[in-house]
PDB file of C-alpha atoms in Angstrom:
ATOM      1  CA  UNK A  10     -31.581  15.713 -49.478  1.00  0.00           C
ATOM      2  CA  UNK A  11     -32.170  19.200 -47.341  1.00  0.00           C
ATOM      3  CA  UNK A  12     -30.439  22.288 -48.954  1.00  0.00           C
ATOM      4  CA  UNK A  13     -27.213  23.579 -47.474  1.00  0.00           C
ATOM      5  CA  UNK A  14     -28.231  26.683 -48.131  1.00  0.00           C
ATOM      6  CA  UNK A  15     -29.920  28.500 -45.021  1.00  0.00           C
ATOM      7  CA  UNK A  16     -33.809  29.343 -45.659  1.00  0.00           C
ATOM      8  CA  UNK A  17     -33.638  27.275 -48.902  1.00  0.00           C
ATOM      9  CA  UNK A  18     -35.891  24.607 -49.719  1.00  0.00           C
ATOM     10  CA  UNK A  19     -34.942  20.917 -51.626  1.00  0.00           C
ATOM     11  CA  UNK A  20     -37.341  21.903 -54.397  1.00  0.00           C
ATOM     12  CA  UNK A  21     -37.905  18.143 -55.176  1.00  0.00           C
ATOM     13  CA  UNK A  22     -39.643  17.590 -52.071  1.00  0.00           C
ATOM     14  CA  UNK A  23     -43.136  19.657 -51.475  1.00  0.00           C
ATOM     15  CA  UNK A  24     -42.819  22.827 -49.704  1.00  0.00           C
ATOM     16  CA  UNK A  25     -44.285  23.134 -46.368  1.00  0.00           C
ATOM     17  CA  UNK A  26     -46.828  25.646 -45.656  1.00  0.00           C
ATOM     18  CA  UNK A  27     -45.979  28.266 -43.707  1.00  0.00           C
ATOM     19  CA  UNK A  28     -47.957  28.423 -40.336  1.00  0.00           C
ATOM     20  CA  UNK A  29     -48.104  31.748 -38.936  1.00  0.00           C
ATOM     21  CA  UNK A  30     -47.267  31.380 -35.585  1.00  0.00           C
ATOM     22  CA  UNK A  31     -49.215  33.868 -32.444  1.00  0.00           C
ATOM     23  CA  UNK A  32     -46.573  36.767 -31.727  1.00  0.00           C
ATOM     24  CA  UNK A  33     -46.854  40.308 -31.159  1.00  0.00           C
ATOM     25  CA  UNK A  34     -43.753  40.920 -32.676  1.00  0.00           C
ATOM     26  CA  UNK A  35     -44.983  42.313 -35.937  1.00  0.00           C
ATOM     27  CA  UNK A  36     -42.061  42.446 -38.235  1.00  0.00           C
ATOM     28  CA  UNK A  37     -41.405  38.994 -37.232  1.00  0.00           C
ATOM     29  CA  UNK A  38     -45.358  38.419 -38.157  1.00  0.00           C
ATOM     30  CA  UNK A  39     -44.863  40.539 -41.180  1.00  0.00           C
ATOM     31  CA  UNK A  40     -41.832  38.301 -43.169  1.00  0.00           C
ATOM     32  CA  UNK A  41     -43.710  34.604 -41.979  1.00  0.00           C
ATOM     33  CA  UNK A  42     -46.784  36.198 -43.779  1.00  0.00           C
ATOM     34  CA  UNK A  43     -45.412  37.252 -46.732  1.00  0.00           C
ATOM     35  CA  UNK A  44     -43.371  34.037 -46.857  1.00  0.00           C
ATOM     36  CA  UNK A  45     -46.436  32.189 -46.799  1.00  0.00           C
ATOM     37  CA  UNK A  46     -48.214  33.777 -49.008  1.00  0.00           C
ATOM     38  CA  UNK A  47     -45.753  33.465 -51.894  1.00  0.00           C
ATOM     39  CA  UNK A  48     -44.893  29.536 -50.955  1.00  0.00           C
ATOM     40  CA  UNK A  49     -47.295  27.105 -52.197  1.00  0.00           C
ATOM     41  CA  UNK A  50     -47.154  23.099 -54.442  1.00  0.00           C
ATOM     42  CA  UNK A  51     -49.195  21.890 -56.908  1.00  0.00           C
ATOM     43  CA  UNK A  52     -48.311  18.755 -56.269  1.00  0.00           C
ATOM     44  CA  UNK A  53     -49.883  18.393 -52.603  1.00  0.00           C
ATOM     45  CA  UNK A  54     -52.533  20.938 -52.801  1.00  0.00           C
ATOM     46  CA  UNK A  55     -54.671  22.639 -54.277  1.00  0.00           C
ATOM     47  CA  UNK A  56     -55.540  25.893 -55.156  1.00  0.00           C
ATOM     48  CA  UNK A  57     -58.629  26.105 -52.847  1.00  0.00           C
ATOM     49  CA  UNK A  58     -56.168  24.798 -50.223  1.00  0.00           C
ATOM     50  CA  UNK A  59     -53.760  27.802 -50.705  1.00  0.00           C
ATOM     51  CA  UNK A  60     -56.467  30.365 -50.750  1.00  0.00           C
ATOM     52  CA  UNK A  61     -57.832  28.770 -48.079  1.00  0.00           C
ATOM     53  CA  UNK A  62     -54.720  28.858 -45.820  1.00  0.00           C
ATOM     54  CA  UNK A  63     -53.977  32.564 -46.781  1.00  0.00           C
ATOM     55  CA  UNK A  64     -58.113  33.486 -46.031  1.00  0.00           C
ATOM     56  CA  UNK A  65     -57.306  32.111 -42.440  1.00  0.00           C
ATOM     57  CA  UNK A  66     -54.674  34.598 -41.909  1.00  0.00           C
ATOM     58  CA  UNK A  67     -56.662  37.568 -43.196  1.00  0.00           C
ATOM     59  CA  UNK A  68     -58.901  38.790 -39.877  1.00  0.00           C
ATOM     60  CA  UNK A  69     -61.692  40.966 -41.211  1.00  0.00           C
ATOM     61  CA  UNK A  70     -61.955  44.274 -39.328  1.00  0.00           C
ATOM     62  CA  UNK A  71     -65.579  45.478 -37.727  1.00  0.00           C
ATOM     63  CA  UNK A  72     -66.022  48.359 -39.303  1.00  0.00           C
ATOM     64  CA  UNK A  73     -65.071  46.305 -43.359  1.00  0.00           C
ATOM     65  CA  UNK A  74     -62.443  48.334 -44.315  1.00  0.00           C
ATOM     66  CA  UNK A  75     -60.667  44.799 -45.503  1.00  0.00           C
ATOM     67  CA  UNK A  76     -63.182  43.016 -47.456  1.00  0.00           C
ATOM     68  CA  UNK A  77     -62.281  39.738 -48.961  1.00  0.00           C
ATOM     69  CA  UNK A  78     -62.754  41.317 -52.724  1.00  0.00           C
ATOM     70  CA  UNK A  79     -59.487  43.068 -51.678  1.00  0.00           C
ATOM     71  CA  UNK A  80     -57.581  40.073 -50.288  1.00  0.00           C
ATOM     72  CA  UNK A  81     -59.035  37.778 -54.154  1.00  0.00           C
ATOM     73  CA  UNK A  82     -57.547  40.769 -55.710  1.00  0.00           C
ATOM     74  CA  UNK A  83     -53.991  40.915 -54.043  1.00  0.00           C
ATOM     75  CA  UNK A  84     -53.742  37.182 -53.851  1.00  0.00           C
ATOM     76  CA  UNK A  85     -54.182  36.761 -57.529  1.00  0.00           C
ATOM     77  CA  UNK A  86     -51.860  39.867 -58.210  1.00  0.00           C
ATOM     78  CA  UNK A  87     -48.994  36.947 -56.718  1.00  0.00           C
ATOM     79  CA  UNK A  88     -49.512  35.443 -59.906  1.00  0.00           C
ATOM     80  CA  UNK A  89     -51.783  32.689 -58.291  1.00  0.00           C
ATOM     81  CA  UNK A  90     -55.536  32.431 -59.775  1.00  0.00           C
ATOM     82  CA  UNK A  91     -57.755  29.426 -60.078  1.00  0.00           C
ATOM     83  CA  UNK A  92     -57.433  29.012 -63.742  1.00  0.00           C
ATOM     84  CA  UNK A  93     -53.699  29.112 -63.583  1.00  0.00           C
ATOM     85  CA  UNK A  94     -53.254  26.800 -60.803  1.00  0.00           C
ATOM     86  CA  UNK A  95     -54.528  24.258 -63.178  1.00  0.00           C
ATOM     87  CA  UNK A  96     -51.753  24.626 -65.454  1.00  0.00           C
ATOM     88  CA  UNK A  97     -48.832  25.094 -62.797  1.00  0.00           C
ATOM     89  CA  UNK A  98     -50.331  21.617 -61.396  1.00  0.00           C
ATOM     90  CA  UNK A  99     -49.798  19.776 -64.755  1.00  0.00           C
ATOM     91  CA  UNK A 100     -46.482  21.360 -64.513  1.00  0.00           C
ATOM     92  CA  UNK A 101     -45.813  20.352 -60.819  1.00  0.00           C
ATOM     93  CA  UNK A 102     -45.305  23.576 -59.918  1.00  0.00           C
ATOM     94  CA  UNK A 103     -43.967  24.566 -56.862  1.00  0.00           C
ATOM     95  CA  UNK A 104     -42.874  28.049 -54.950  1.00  0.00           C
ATOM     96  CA  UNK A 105     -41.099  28.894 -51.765  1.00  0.00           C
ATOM     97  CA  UNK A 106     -40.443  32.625 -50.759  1.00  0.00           C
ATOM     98  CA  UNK A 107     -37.522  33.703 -48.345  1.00  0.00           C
ATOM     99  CA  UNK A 108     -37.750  37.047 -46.626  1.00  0.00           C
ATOM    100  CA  UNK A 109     -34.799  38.972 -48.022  1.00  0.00           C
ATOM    101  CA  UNK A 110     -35.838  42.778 -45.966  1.00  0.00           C
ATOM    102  CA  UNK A 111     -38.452  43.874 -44.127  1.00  0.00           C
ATOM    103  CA  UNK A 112     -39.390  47.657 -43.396  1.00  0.00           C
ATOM    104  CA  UNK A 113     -42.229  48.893 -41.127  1.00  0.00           C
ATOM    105  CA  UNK A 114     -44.061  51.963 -40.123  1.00  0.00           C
ATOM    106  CA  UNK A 115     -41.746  55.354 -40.277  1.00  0.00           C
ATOM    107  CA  UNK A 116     -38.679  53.101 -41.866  1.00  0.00           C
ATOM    108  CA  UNK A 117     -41.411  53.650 -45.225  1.00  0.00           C
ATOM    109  CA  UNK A 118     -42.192  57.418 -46.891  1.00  0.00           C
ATOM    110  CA  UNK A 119     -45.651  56.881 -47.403  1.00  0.00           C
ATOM    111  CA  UNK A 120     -46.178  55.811 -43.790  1.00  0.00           C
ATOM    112  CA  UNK A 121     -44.361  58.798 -42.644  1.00  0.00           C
ATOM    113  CA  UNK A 122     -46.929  61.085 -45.039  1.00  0.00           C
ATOM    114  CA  UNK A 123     -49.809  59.024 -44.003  1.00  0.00           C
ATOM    115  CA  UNK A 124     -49.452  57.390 -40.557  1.00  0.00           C
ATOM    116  CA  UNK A 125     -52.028  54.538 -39.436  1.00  0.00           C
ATOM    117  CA  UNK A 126     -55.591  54.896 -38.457  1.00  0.00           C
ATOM    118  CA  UNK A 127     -54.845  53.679 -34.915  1.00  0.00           C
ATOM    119  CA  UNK A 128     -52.224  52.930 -32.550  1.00  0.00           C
ATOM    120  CA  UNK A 129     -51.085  49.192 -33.005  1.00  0.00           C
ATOM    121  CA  UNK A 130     -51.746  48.789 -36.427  1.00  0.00           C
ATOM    122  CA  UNK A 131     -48.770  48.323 -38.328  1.00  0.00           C
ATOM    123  CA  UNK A 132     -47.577  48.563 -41.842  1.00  0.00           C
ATOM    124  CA  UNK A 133     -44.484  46.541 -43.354  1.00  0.00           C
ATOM    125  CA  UNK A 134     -42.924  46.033 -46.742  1.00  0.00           C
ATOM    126  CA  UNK A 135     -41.069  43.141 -47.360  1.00  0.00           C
ATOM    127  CA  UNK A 136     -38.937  42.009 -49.862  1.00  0.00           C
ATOM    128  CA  UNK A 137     -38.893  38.291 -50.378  1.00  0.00           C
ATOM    129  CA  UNK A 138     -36.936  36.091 -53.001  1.00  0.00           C
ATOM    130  CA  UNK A 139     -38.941  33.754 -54.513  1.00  0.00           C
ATOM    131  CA  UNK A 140     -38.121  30.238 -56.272  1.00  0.00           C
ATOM    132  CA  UNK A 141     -40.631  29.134 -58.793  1.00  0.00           C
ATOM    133  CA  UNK A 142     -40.004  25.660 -60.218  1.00  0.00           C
ATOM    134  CA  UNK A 143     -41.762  23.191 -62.525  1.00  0.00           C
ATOM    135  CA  UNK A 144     -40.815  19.540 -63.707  1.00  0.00           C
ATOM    136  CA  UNK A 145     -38.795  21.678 -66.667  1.00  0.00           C
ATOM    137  CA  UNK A 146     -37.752  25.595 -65.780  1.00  0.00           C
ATOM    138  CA  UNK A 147     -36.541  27.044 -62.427  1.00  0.00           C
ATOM    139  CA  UNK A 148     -36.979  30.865 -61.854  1.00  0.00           C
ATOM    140  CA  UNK A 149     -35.781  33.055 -58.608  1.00  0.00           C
ATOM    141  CA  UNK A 150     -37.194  36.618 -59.036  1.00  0.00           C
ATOM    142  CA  UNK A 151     -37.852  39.176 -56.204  1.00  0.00           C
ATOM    143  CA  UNK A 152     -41.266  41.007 -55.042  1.00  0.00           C
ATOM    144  CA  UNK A 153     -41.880  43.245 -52.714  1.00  0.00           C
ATOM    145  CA  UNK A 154     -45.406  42.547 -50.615  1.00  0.00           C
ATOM    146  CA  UNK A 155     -46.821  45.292 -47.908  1.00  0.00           C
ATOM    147  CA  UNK A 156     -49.361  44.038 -44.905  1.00  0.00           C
ATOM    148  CA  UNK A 157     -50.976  45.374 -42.895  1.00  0.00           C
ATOM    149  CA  UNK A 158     -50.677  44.103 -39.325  1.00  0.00           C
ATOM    150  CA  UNK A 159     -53.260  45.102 -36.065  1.00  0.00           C
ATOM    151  CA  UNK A 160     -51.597  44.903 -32.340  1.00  0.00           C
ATOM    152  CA  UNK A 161     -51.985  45.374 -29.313  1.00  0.00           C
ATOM    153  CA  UNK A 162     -53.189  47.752 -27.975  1.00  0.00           C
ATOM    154  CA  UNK A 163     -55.341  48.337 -31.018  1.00  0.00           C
ATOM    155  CA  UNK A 164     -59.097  47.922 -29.915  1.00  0.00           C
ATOM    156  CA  UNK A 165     -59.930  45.788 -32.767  1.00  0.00           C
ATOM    157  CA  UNK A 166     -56.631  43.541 -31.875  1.00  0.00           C
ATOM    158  CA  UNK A 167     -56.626  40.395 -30.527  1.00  0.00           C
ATOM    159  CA  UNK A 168     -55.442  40.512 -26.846  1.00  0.00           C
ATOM    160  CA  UNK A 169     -52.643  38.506 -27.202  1.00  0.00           C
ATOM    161  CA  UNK A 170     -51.211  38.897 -30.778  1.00  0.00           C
ATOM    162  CA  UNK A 171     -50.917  40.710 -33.739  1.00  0.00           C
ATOM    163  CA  UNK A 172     -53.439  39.845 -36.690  1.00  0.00           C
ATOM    164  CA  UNK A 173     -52.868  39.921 -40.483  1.00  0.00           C
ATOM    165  CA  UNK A 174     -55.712  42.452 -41.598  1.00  0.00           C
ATOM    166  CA  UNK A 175     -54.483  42.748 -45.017  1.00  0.00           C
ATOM    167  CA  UNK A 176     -51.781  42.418 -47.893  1.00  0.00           C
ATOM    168  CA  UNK A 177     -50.769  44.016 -50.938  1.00  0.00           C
ATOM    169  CA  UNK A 178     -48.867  42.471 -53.637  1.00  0.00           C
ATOM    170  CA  UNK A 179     -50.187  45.037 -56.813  1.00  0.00           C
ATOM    171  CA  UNK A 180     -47.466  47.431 -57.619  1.00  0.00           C
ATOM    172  CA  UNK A 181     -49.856  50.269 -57.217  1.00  0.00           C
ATOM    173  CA  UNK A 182     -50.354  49.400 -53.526  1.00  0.00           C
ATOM    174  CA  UNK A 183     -47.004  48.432 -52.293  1.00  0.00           C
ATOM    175  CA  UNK A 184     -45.987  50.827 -49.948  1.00  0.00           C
ATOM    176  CA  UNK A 185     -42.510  52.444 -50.051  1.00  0.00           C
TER     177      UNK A 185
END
């Protein structure tokens, strides 16, 4: 039976993937992303599949100033890696996220101290809630997750969306 709670998930049944869908509106981008990358189950996939889903969000710039070392590092720094998706599978472990704020460009200090690169890119921190739940423990914590999102009328922008370039989930990266 669905939750009655709005943006909660029935943990007994898998949780979808998120699909990011094409928008230019990049705080909308920004929270589906982050949602995404913090909702994943054990029980219907694997952890090549997650990776896999989050690698096809990540567009890699020309000029490699977001190399996939960077987006292995921040995706295990979720508390996701290889070796422990083993265990959280024999556990039937399973994780939603639901955006709980979202701040972008001059809303954060360090963007205001250090603008972008380039007009169109963009830089968000959101805030999501995230349920963690295995066949014997439940947890809800918070995290906070920054990406990094090119747009129109960036150069290196697809024409007609914005583009997930990058995320950070280490504390010493999350922008404020």
């Amino acid at each position: 039976m669905p939750s009655a709670v709005p943006g909660e998930t029935d943990m007994a049944a898998p949780a979808s993937p998120v699909a990011l869908s094409p928008t230019r509106d990049f705080r909308a981008l920004a929270v589906e992303a982050a949602r995404g990358i913090y909702t994943w189950d054990s029980r219907s996939s694997s952890y090549s599949d997650v990776y896999a889903r989050v690698r096809s969000w990540w567009e890699l710039l020309p000029d490699g100033s977001n190399p996939l070392s960077v987006l292995v590092k921040e995706f295990e720094a979720t508390g996701v890696t290889a070796s422990s998706f083993t265990s959280l599978g024999q556990q039937s472990a399973r994780q939603s996220a639901t955006g709980q704020s979202v701040r972008c460009d001059l809303e954060l200090a360090k963007v205001q101290e250090f603008p972008p690169p380039w007009t169109g890119l963009h830089v968000c921190t959101v805030i999501v809630q995230v349920v963690n739940q295995t066949t014997s423990d439940r947890n809800t914590f918070s995290a906070p997750i920054t990406l990094m999102l090119n747009c129109p009328p960036a150069v290196t922008a697809p024409a007609d969306r914005c583009a997930m370039v990058a995320f950070y989930a280490t504390a010493d990266r999350i922008v404020y």
